[in-house]
Amino acid sequence: MAFQSLVLKPGVNADYTPMLNQGSYDDANLIRFRDGMPEKLGGWAAYTTATLASPIRCLHAWQDLSSARWLGVGAEENLIVVEDQGPIPQSNYQDLTPQYRVIEQAPSFSTTNGSNAVAVDATGSALTQFDSVYIATPVSVGGLILKGLYPINSAASVDLFTILAASNASATVAAGGDLPVFDASSGTSEVTVTFPDHGLSVGQEVYFEIPTTVGGITIQGLYTVYTVPSADEFHFIAQTVASSTATETMNGGNVYFQFWIAKGPITAGGGWGLGDWGEGAWGLGTPTPTTPGTPITTTNWSIDNWGQIMLACPKGGALYQWTPSSGYGTASIVTTAPRYNNGIFVAMPQQILVCWGTTVASTGAQDPLYIRWSNVSDYTDFTPTTTNQAGGYRIPEGSEIIGALQTSQQALFWTDIGLWSMMYVGEQFVFGFNKIGDGCGLIGMHACATINGQVFWMSRGNFFTLNGGAVVPMVCPVWDYVFQDIDLDNASKCVAAANSVFDEVAFYYPSLSGGTGEIDRYVKFNLKEQVWDFGRLARSAWIDTSVLGYPIGGTPTGQIFQHEVSPDANGAAMEPSIRTGWIMISDGQMSTFVDLLMPDFKYGYRSVEPEASSARVDVLVETANWPDLASVLPKGPYTFTSASRWANTRVRGRMVRFTFSSNDIGTWWRLGRFRYRGAADGAR
């Protein structure tokens, strides 16, 4: 009987039928390929002692001006930062989740002619100078129109605070203010709006954020001004016809206040003898008093750093900032940035903050295809002038921008149907935009990654790379494994994970077979080997090697792990495995008899002598006479260690395949030229 060498093509093929998949691997878990050989994937350990109560969606690492290293973590119910202080796990973390409160009440605004200071009486608002207010219902008072986001200029009492309008009032008003009044007439879609000093003209758009129903018409969203009879009245055409004649004041006559609460730094002059006894360190003061709000929630985050400042944006929300040295206990809202954004990033080569899926300045409405950017070196200035580089652009195709990425040469924007590039061109236009791909839209906000100068992403039906400026579909022999099992209802959660140390990019996705609606599977592409593999692992957020070291991943269960730092799964066995395709003799006409296995593994890292390694590798042998599961006969598994020379087995079948696996702790292995002794054993 002759020995047969198990020499297979690297990579896993899940698309071929059993008869076609000879000479390949067809199943794997927690494996990678190096120099054509499969080996156990690098393990992971807890990066922090914090476990969040919701899925982690975004991670970002940076270093501040004091050389302290930080990890920003965006979860559905939390925004935290972790300070890296040495060996893992880290225990120094801080919850920065922005907080808000909502109050709805009749308008009580006071103005002084010639001044932009507006006093607002909102019962129980209890604000400080570190807080902000968003007025969602437009209010006309003293010749001013108040709507949008304002920082609190001063707070006189628990009910009274002051904001600064964009211009000076033209009249003095005490405890007043008007909201839009809508008039609808039965049988027509024209709506009359009474709103003093509205300042609108024919053809302009007006945005009503809070819904109001009048005469059977629900007024909410963006409308074009149809006629303007006077400075206090305008008309627009609704999408439906009124079923009755009626008059209603917007939001029932109540102003919709949304207060953004920030835990400010310790107040100066505080300390022993001020505030409650024992509150604050002796001689250091007490935290700024504040009324707690409700922590925000979101489906996703984008996080970047502006030097040492962390900028964070919940999907569909505002822009928040936090600086390690600021003393703030929560991230604070950037009041001059767009109010609603689906994502942000810092653009290069100039330092410019880009917001996408953002608010249109002229109306205050969110446009899912609109992009706005700040002035150079100022992430708070989004107002275009002749002396700055702030601006905006609307992608003319698609339904929405799904995700964006700053690469070394350009910024990229994926819509639901295509790919656009953004390159810095200097003053006047600032950025130039070009469409570079069709039919290659992004499946999820974080389903794109860059590694070694290449860009990879996942769409709803394929994988793509950007090669020489052209969009190229990737040959994917694991297509069936992914796209026949992906949970498309939760596809927006998909994540691309670059691992530049091993030239790999993985795509994590939720599977139908998992049935949880959360990420539980991955497929992985090796750039050097040009091969794919796959497995079962839940990572809902990821960053590549950074100032914090090896890659870090977050999970749907709120945990954070650092990868490639252990041979284990945070102290537990990893259970890697890889299975060959079916191997046949004489094209399956003859039965195969196998009686001896001869191992060829690398047991353990170079730091461990092979004979001292405790690694154990199990080999399961399976035979079959027909290419169906019913005829498969398993034998084993046979356990091999560094001391093993061979294992005896007596199996017969037209086809044979092998599964290599392990479930021990603290070990690592690589498969080499495994051999088995076999021969033809007669026709069946």
XYZ file of C-alpha atoms in Angstrom:
684
model
C 0.000 0.000 0.000
C 1.286 3.450 -0.881
C 1.235 6.651 1.124
C -0.827 9.484 -0.302
C 0.102 13.097 0.504
C -2.685 15.466 1.346
C -1.666 18.403 -0.819
C -4.643 20.681 -1.363
C -5.186 24.104 -2.852
C -5.234 26.809 -0.137
C -8.564 28.407 0.635
C -12.080 27.116 1.149
C -14.567 26.482 -1.638
C -18.203 26.292 -0.609
C -19.686 26.658 -4.091
C -18.470 23.519 -5.873
C -20.422 20.285 -5.727
C -18.782 17.338 -3.868
C -17.458 15.783 -7.083
C -15.971 19.066 -8.280
C -14.370 19.994 -4.969
C -11.517 17.467 -5.022
C -8.188 18.946 -4.059
C -9.789 21.719 -1.984
C -11.151 22.424 1.477
C -14.912 22.783 1.790
C -15.522 23.789 5.417
C -13.631 25.746 8.066
C -13.900 27.651 11.317
C -11.383 29.993 12.989
C -8.649 29.152 10.474
C -6.267 31.248 8.391
C -3.910 30.370 5.532
C -0.207 31.225 5.500
C 2.079 30.122 2.684
C -0.647 27.793 1.467
C -1.032 26.012 4.811
C -4.052 26.223 7.119
C -3.391 27.133 10.741
C -5.297 28.024 13.875
C -6.516 31.614 13.870
C -5.010 34.003 16.385
C -7.064 34.223 19.566
C -8.334 37.121 21.626
C -8.579 38.453 25.171
C -10.807 41.002 26.907
C -9.549 44.504 26.206
C -11.597 46.123 28.978
C -13.485 45.058 32.074
C -16.510 46.987 30.800
C -19.399 45.008 29.331
C -22.014 47.226 27.755
C -25.730 46.508 27.811
C -26.196 46.775 24.045
C -24.432 45.794 20.796
C -21.224 47.659 19.985
C -21.357 49.273 16.531
C -18.233 51.439 16.228
C -14.662 51.630 17.569
C -11.982 54.285 17.112
C -8.482 54.632 18.588
C -6.415 57.793 18.993
C -3.733 59.429 21.125
C -4.065 62.783 22.907
C -1.492 65.550 23.335
C -0.329 64.020 26.611
C 0.485 60.754 24.794
C -2.416 59.002 26.512
C -4.065 56.393 24.264
C -7.846 56.153 24.008
C -10.499 53.874 22.555
C -13.865 55.391 21.653
C -16.724 52.880 21.754
C -20.149 53.500 20.234
C -22.895 51.076 21.295
C -26.613 51.289 20.688
C -27.190 52.568 24.240
C -23.777 53.940 25.197
C -20.855 56.077 24.134
C -17.797 55.319 26.258
C -14.064 55.968 26.173
C -11.419 53.610 27.508
C -7.981 54.881 28.500
C -5.197 52.448 27.686
C -2.944 52.140 30.718
C -0.906 49.062 29.917
C -1.594 45.333 29.953
C -5.152 44.253 29.227
C -7.836 44.253 30.408
C -8.245 48.002 30.878
C -10.384 49.158 33.777
C -10.266 52.932 33.271
C -13.341 53.775 31.221
C -15.894 56.566 31.254
C -19.500 56.679 30.058
C -19.949 59.785 27.890
C -23.426 58.982 26.542
C -25.164 62.247 25.580
C -28.373 62.975 27.466
C -31.489 64.895 26.542
C -34.837 66.008 27.963
C -37.998 67.161 26.181
C -40.417 69.833 27.365
C -43.504 70.975 25.450
C -45.283 74.132 26.594
C -46.813 77.379 25.392
C -44.288 79.944 24.106
C -42.853 82.399 26.629
C -40.008 84.290 24.937
C -38.807 87.782 25.802
C -36.801 90.052 23.481
C -35.336 93.558 23.656
C -35.277 95.804 20.608
C -31.727 95.958 19.215
C -30.452 92.944 21.171
C -29.971 89.321 20.082
C -30.401 87.981 23.625
C -33.647 86.041 24.036
C -34.931 85.044 27.472
C -36.873 81.794 27.506
C -39.193 80.649 30.289
C -39.433 76.837 30.188
C -40.798 75.390 33.406
C -38.433 72.879 35.018
C -35.746 73.185 32.327
C -33.009 73.440 34.990
C -30.173 74.175 32.582
C -26.552 75.270 32.941
C -24.225 77.154 30.615
C -22.864 73.786 29.448
C -26.228 72.690 28.032
C -27.960 73.389 24.716
C -31.515 73.609 23.462
C -33.021 72.504 20.156
C -36.228 74.334 19.219
C -38.029 72.026 16.804
C -41.139 74.177 16.315
C -40.394 77.565 14.732
C -41.261 80.532 16.947
C -41.748 84.111 15.782
C -41.004 86.754 18.416
C -39.759 90.347 18.267
C -39.046 90.124 14.536
C -36.937 86.962 15.015
C -37.593 83.423 13.828
C -36.200 80.963 16.360
C -35.649 77.395 15.216
C -32.676 75.083 15.535
C -29.887 74.434 17.984
C -28.694 77.057 20.485
C -26.134 76.927 23.288
C -27.343 78.168 26.651
C -25.840 81.611 27.136
C -26.883 81.911 30.769
C -29.340 80.354 33.200
C -31.050 82.706 35.643
C -33.186 80.129 37.451
C -34.565 76.621 37.244
C -37.133 77.874 34.705
C -35.414 80.753 32.930
C -32.476 80.716 30.511
C -31.072 82.914 27.750
C -30.035 82.099 24.190
C -28.459 84.303 21.520
C -30.306 84.657 18.194
C -28.505 85.051 14.864
C -29.638 88.704 14.590
C -31.006 91.473 16.775
C -34.662 91.749 17.651
C -36.648 94.570 16.033
C -39.173 94.828 18.870
C -39.402 94.386 22.615
C -41.665 91.513 23.645
C -42.385 90.145 27.102
C -43.322 86.461 27.538
C -44.678 86.071 24.028
C -44.113 84.239 20.771
C -46.140 82.792 17.906
C -46.132 79.354 16.318
C -47.349 78.718 12.745
C -51.137 78.490 12.399
C -52.442 76.216 9.617
C -55.770 76.739 7.808
C -57.175 73.998 5.589
C -60.321 74.156 3.444
C -62.416 71.118 2.629
C -61.820 69.747 -0.867
C -58.503 71.492 -1.504
C -54.874 70.690 -0.787
C -53.790 74.314 -0.404
C -52.819 75.210 3.166
C -52.617 78.757 4.500
C -49.955 79.431 7.110
C -50.126 82.459 9.381
C -46.680 83.143 10.836
C -45.482 86.690 11.615
C -42.240 87.851 9.946
C -41.765 84.471 8.234
C -39.273 85.924 5.722
C -40.132 83.397 2.992
C -40.592 83.952 -0.729
C -42.271 82.002 -3.536
C -40.324 78.857 -4.471
C -38.497 78.562 -1.170
C -38.812 75.394 0.870
C -40.049 75.296 4.441
C -39.588 72.369 6.814
C -42.059 71.401 9.524
C -40.429 68.842 11.788
C -43.159 68.189 14.344
C -46.405 66.763 12.856
C -49.667 68.682 13.036
C -53.008 67.428 11.683
C -55.497 69.937 10.289
C -58.637 69.122 8.297
C -57.480 65.529 7.811
C -54.068 66.616 6.451
C -50.962 65.677 8.443
C -48.391 68.396 7.962
C -44.828 67.167 8.430
C -41.779 67.399 6.229
C -40.595 69.652 3.409
C -42.983 71.940 1.468
C -42.493 74.480 -1.321
C -43.944 77.961 -0.755
C -46.716 78.487 -3.316
C -47.806 82.081 -2.720
C -46.862 84.847 -0.249
C -49.758 87.266 0.283
C -47.994 89.136 3.096
C -45.041 89.169 5.498
C -47.205 87.246 7.966
C -48.819 84.700 5.625
C -47.800 82.142 2.989
C -49.386 79.163 1.255
C -48.193 75.685 0.223
C -49.735 72.652 -1.457
C -50.086 69.507 0.654
C -49.891 65.985 -0.739
C -53.497 65.197 0.220
C -56.809 66.984 0.004
C -58.418 68.288 3.184
C -61.504 66.385 4.297
C -62.821 69.315 6.348
C -62.278 73.011 6.976
C -60.212 73.567 10.091
C -57.582 75.709 11.821
C -54.794 74.313 13.986
C -51.708 75.787 15.619
C -48.533 73.765 15.091
C -48.004 71.108 17.789
C -51.196 72.179 19.550
C -49.717 75.594 20.316
C -46.775 74.186 22.310
C -43.111 74.801 21.635
C -41.135 71.574 21.326
C -37.930 72.008 23.341
C -35.243 69.340 23.273
C -32.570 70.050 25.881
C -29.102 68.525 25.507
C -27.591 67.982 28.940
C -23.818 68.071 29.447
C -22.030 67.263 32.683
C -19.635 70.166 32.705
C -16.260 70.442 34.425
C -15.833 71.153 38.127
C -16.836 74.712 38.927
C -14.138 77.152 39.919
C -14.113 78.186 43.551
C -15.749 75.005 44.730
C -14.331 72.769 47.378
C -14.674 72.133 51.095
C -17.482 74.195 52.514
C -19.244 74.614 49.173
C -22.011 72.298 48.062
C -22.966 69.124 49.920
C -20.485 67.957 52.552
C -18.088 65.419 51.106
C -18.985 66.125 47.457
C -15.821 66.721 45.419
C -12.239 66.335 46.590
C -11.075 68.655 49.370
C -9.949 71.915 47.809
C -10.836 70.826 44.266
C -14.469 71.830 43.973
C -17.674 70.057 43.008
C -19.090 68.934 39.677
C -21.353 71.407 37.925
C -24.908 70.681 39.144
C -27.178 69.323 36.452
C -30.574 67.692 36.096
C -30.114 64.226 34.573
C -31.584 63.544 31.186
C -32.389 60.450 29.156
C -29.364 58.816 27.480
C -29.684 58.759 23.703
C -30.020 55.518 21.768
C -29.088 54.826 18.166
C -28.624 52.038 15.638
C -25.036 52.974 14.746
C -22.176 55.414 15.306
C -19.334 57.029 13.412
C -16.346 58.207 15.471
C -13.198 60.074 14.441
C -10.647 62.289 16.146
C -9.770 65.915 15.481
C -6.302 65.943 16.976
C -6.937 64.960 20.575
C -10.674 65.741 20.368
C -13.047 62.836 19.856
C -15.935 63.587 17.503
C -18.868 61.173 17.586
C -22.130 61.035 15.662
C -25.022 58.638 16.332
C -26.719 57.670 13.071
C -29.447 60.191 12.359
C -28.268 62.432 15.179
C -26.143 65.437 16.039
C -22.376 65.881 16.270
C -20.806 65.488 19.730
C -17.352 66.342 21.026
C -15.218 65.304 23.970
C -11.667 66.201 24.921
C -9.708 64.162 27.501
C -8.549 67.299 29.303
C -11.899 69.121 29.199
C -13.311 67.746 32.430
C -16.684 67.082 30.813
C -18.514 64.034 32.117
C -20.500 63.567 28.895
C -19.934 64.300 25.247
C -21.350 67.733 24.461
C -23.270 68.685 21.353
C -21.637 70.917 18.700
C -24.384 73.486 18.290
C -23.054 74.992 15.044
C -22.769 71.653 13.224
C -25.655 70.143 11.215
C -28.377 68.871 13.545
C -29.032 65.564 11.776
C -26.336 63.372 10.203
C -26.007 59.724 9.257
C -22.225 59.769 9.588
C -19.022 61.802 9.799
C -15.297 61.546 9.072
C -12.265 63.843 8.985
C -11.168 64.470 5.390
C -7.609 64.805 4.185
C -5.244 66.293 3.046
C -6.824 69.359 4.637
C -8.310 68.905 8.085
C -12.010 69.227 7.245
C -14.949 67.548 8.953
C -17.360 65.906 6.529
C -20.971 65.095 7.486
C -23.047 62.904 5.175
C -26.749 62.135 5.023
C -26.974 65.521 6.659
C -29.131 68.579 7.275
C -29.679 71.093 4.488
C -28.833 74.494 5.968
C -31.586 76.443 4.177
C -34.445 74.266 5.432
C -33.194 72.291 8.442
C -34.422 69.068 6.777
C -32.233 65.971 6.610
C -31.300 64.815 3.094
C -29.921 61.239 2.954
C -27.868 62.097 -0.173
C -26.484 65.435 1.010
C -22.882 66.064 2.098
C -21.676 69.090 4.083
C -18.167 69.929 5.171
C -16.635 72.400 7.587
C -14.055 75.084 7.070
C -10.412 74.017 7.109
C -9.183 73.414 10.681
C -12.550 74.326 12.224
C -15.105 71.580 12.747
C -17.596 74.085 14.211
C -17.886 76.289 11.080
C -20.216 74.906 8.412
C -21.430 78.228 7.005
C -19.993 78.856 3.507
C -18.543 82.319 2.929
C -16.202 83.890 0.393
C -13.343 83.618 2.889
C -13.686 79.994 4.033
C -13.909 76.507 2.505
C -17.121 75.244 4.093
C -19.600 73.864 1.579
C -21.909 71.096 0.465
C -22.803 68.722 -2.372
C -25.732 66.447 -3.144
C -25.035 63.117 -4.818
C -27.532 63.125 -7.721
C -28.212 59.377 -7.884
C -29.474 56.735 -5.507
C -31.738 56.835 -2.487
C -29.261 57.399 0.340
C -25.601 57.402 1.257
C -24.956 54.138 3.091
C -21.344 54.684 4.194
C -18.172 56.656 3.614
C -14.447 56.119 4.013
C -11.361 58.337 3.877
C -8.560 56.532 2.046
C -4.993 57.601 1.408
C -5.827 59.206 -1.942
C -9.497 60.162 -1.787
C -12.716 59.933 0.161
C -15.327 57.436 -0.974
C -19.117 57.543 -0.625
C -21.277 54.501 -1.227
C -24.952 54.921 -1.978
C -27.397 52.048 -2.134
C -26.552 51.617 -5.843
C -23.100 53.025 -6.562
C -19.751 54.470 -5.527
C -18.589 58.108 -5.674
C -15.190 59.656 -5.021
C -14.437 62.995 -3.377
C -11.046 64.648 -3.912
C -9.739 67.948 -2.568
C -9.327 70.519 -5.371
C -8.761 73.707 -3.384
C -10.660 76.937 -3.013
C -13.928 77.815 -4.753
C -15.146 74.231 -5.295
C -13.070 72.727 -2.420
C -13.965 69.133 -3.360
C -14.530 67.485 -6.714
C -16.947 64.549 -7.014
C -16.902 61.711 -9.551
C -18.983 58.614 -10.005
C -16.699 55.578 -10.246
C -19.027 52.591 -9.994
C -22.587 51.374 -10.616
C -24.342 48.341 -9.156
C -21.848 48.138 -6.305
C -23.657 49.815 -3.418
C -22.733 49.162 0.194
C -24.687 46.697 2.345
C -24.045 48.435 5.665
C -22.488 51.562 7.112
C -19.288 49.810 8.283
C -19.078 47.124 5.579
C -16.069 48.759 3.882
C -12.377 48.719 4.798
C -9.007 49.763 3.469
C -5.873 47.646 3.832
C -2.445 48.050 2.224
C -3.793 50.766 -0.050
C -6.692 48.634 -1.312
C -10.375 49.150 -0.618
C -12.771 46.246 -0.084
C -16.509 46.243 0.547
C -19.595 44.088 0.681
C -22.791 44.765 -1.263
C -26.121 42.998 -0.977
C -25.013 40.381 -3.505
C -21.249 40.435 -3.952
C -17.837 41.604 -2.743
C -15.889 44.350 -4.513
C -12.466 45.932 -4.536
C -11.176 49.207 -5.968
C -8.324 48.408 -8.332
C -6.574 51.198 -10.249
C -9.575 53.464 -9.801
C -11.977 50.850 -11.203
C -14.583 48.844 -9.305
C -13.826 45.119 -9.656
C -16.137 42.303 -8.459
C -14.187 39.751 -6.435
C -14.111 36.080 -7.379
C -15.707 34.501 -4.336
C -15.804 30.684 -3.927
C -17.689 31.098 -0.628
C -20.577 33.040 -2.202
C -23.130 30.320 -1.397
C -22.047 30.236 2.257
C -22.709 33.970 2.626
C -25.463 35.087 0.329
C -27.695 32.032 0.585
C -27.755 32.434 4.369
C -27.467 36.163 5.033
C -30.251 37.870 6.993
C -30.975 40.763 4.648
C -33.448 42.318 7.089
C -30.462 42.997 9.358
C -27.831 43.439 6.648
C -27.126 47.045 7.705
C -25.193 45.597 10.658
C -22.523 44.011 8.430
C -18.918 44.949 9.253
C -15.689 44.807 7.239
C -12.643 44.032 9.399
C -9.112 44.654 8.116
C -6.201 42.844 9.783
C -3.089 44.316 8.188
C -0.700 42.146 10.242
C -1.935 39.066 8.370
C -3.055 40.727 5.114
C -6.667 39.770 5.717
C -10.041 41.433 5.468
C -13.058 39.732 7.029
C -16.747 40.457 6.524
C -18.991 39.793 9.525
C -22.711 39.374 8.899
C -25.953 38.099 10.497
C -27.120 34.721 9.214
C -30.582 33.285 8.716
C -29.383 29.990 10.150
C -28.295 31.780 13.326
C -31.751 33.299 13.631
C -30.813 36.026 16.136
C -30.798 39.036 13.828
C -27.268 39.763 15.016
C -23.856 39.125 13.494
C -22.711 35.534 14.029
C -20.744 34.544 10.895
C -17.802 35.766 8.842
C -16.033 35.195 5.554
C -12.394 36.203 5.210
C -10.175 37.077 2.242
C -6.370 36.725 2.358
C -4.720 39.333 0.119
C -1.362 37.573 -0.065
C -2.747 34.090 -0.727
C -5.764 35.361 -2.725
C -7.997 32.810 -0.982
C -11.165 32.794 1.120
C -12.266 30.970 4.256
C -15.166 31.331 6.656
C -16.343 30.567 10.159
C -18.546 31.396 13.121
C -17.620 34.465 15.167
C -19.646 37.490 16.283
C -17.911 40.838 15.801
C -20.188 43.855 15.350
C -17.405 46.498 15.299
C -13.706 46.451 14.432
C -10.533 48.517 14.143
C -7.299 47.397 12.517
C -3.898 47.596 14.192
C -3.634 51.068 15.742
C -1.943 53.065 18.467
C -3.518 50.523 20.838
C -1.717 47.588 19.191
C -3.305 44.565 17.558
C -6.868 44.733 16.139
C -9.790 45.246 18.508
C -13.316 43.944 17.977
C -16.646 44.602 19.661
C -19.500 42.130 19.978
C -23.308 42.201 19.829
C -23.255 41.328 23.550
C -21.331 44.474 24.487
C -17.855 42.998 24.980
C -14.554 44.311 23.618
C -11.683 41.996 22.680
C -8.153 42.507 21.432
C -7.195 39.970 18.787
C -3.941 38.153 17.964
C -2.807 38.353 21.616
C -3.695 34.841 22.761
C -4.086 31.303 21.401
C -7.489 31.140 23.127
C -10.940 32.684 23.017
C -10.611 34.917 26.089
C -9.446 31.988 28.194
C -11.724 29.388 26.600
C -10.984 26.886 23.839
C -11.387 28.319 20.331
C -12.299 25.064 18.549
C -10.791 25.740 15.092
C -11.400 23.210 12.323
C -10.907 22.658 8.615
C -12.316 19.920 6.403
C -11.047 18.637 3.078
C -13.235 17.955 0.094
C -13.903 14.366 -0.927
C -10.837 12.475 -2.227
C -11.435 9.670 -4.744
C -9.339 6.929 -6.407
C -9.822 6.027 -10.087
C -12.463 8.697 -10.353
C -14.660 6.855 -7.844
C -14.882 3.521 -9.665
C -12.926 1.726 -6.945
C -13.405 1.676 -3.206
C -10.642 3.188 -1.086
C -9.049 1.381 1.880
C -7.151 3.538 4.422
C -5.323 1.857 7.301
C -2.753 4.363 8.602
C -2.478 8.126 9.174
C 0.874 9.915 9.364
C 0.675 13.435 10.840
C 2.568 16.512 9.756
C 1.766 19.446 12.042
C 3.628 22.334 13.507
C 2.802 22.181 17.200
C 3.098 25.464 19.067
C 4.859 28.780 18.529
C 8.611 29.175 18.036
C 8.918 30.182 21.683
C 7.957 26.607 22.634
C 10.111 23.597 21.770
C 8.072 21.204 19.595
C 8.574 18.275 21.941
C 7.409 20.403 24.876
C 4.234 21.610 23.178
C 0.986 20.316 24.611
C -0.983 20.966 21.414
C -3.482 18.282 20.464
C -4.958 18.005 16.967
C -7.896 15.710 16.272
C -8.354 14.102 12.860
C -11.770 12.791 11.875
C -11.815 10.385 8.930
C -15.024 10.030 6.924
C -15.800 7.727 4.023
C -18.741 7.490 1.671
C -19.797 5.439 -1.326
C -22.140 8.056 -2.704
C -22.089 11.869 -2.639
C -24.880 12.170 -0.077
C -24.916 12.651 3.678
C -26.753 9.373 4.317
C -23.797 7.282 3.160
C -21.131 9.106 5.217
C -19.381 6.868 7.778
C -17.197 8.654 10.392
C -14.178 7.087 12.088
C -12.272 8.674 14.934
C -11.329 11.306 15.761
C -7.682 10.341 16.168
C -5.692 12.635 18.447
C -2.166 13.654 17.490
C 0.460 15.392 19.618
C 4.100 16.299 19.029
C 4.994 12.773 20.177
C 2.669 11.021 17.731
C 4.134 9.081 14.794
C 1.057 7.488 13.293
C -2.471 6.271 13.956
C -4.044 3.041 12.749
C -7.432 3.124 11.140
C -9.347 0.734 8.906
C -11.880 2.499 6.741
C -13.312 1.786 3.312
C -15.322 3.799 0.799
C -15.275 5.258 -2.668
C -14.467 8.642 -1.161
C -12.579 9.804 1.889
C -12.213 13.188 3.579
C -10.480 14.502 6.685
C -11.413 17.087 9.308
C -8.637 18.639 11.411
C -9.680 20.333 14.642
C -8.711 21.098 18.227
C -10.399 22.170 21.448
C -7.523 22.563 23.900
C -6.331 25.721 25.643
C -3.069 27.611 25.312
C -1.899 25.950 22.092
C -1.567 26.622 18.388
C -0.981 24.433 15.323
C -0.435 24.465 11.568
C -1.196 21.694 9.083
C 1.611 20.617 6.749
C 1.955 17.626 4.396
C -0.367 15.182 6.133
C -0.214 11.652 4.696
C -2.396 8.596 4.768
C -1.816 5.050 3.542
C -4.466 3.883 1.151
C -5.139 1.814 -1.889
C -7.868 0.655 -4.205
C -9.977 -2.042 -2.579
C -12.173 -3.374 -5.333
C -15.122 -2.061 -7.245
C -18.429 -1.342 -5.546
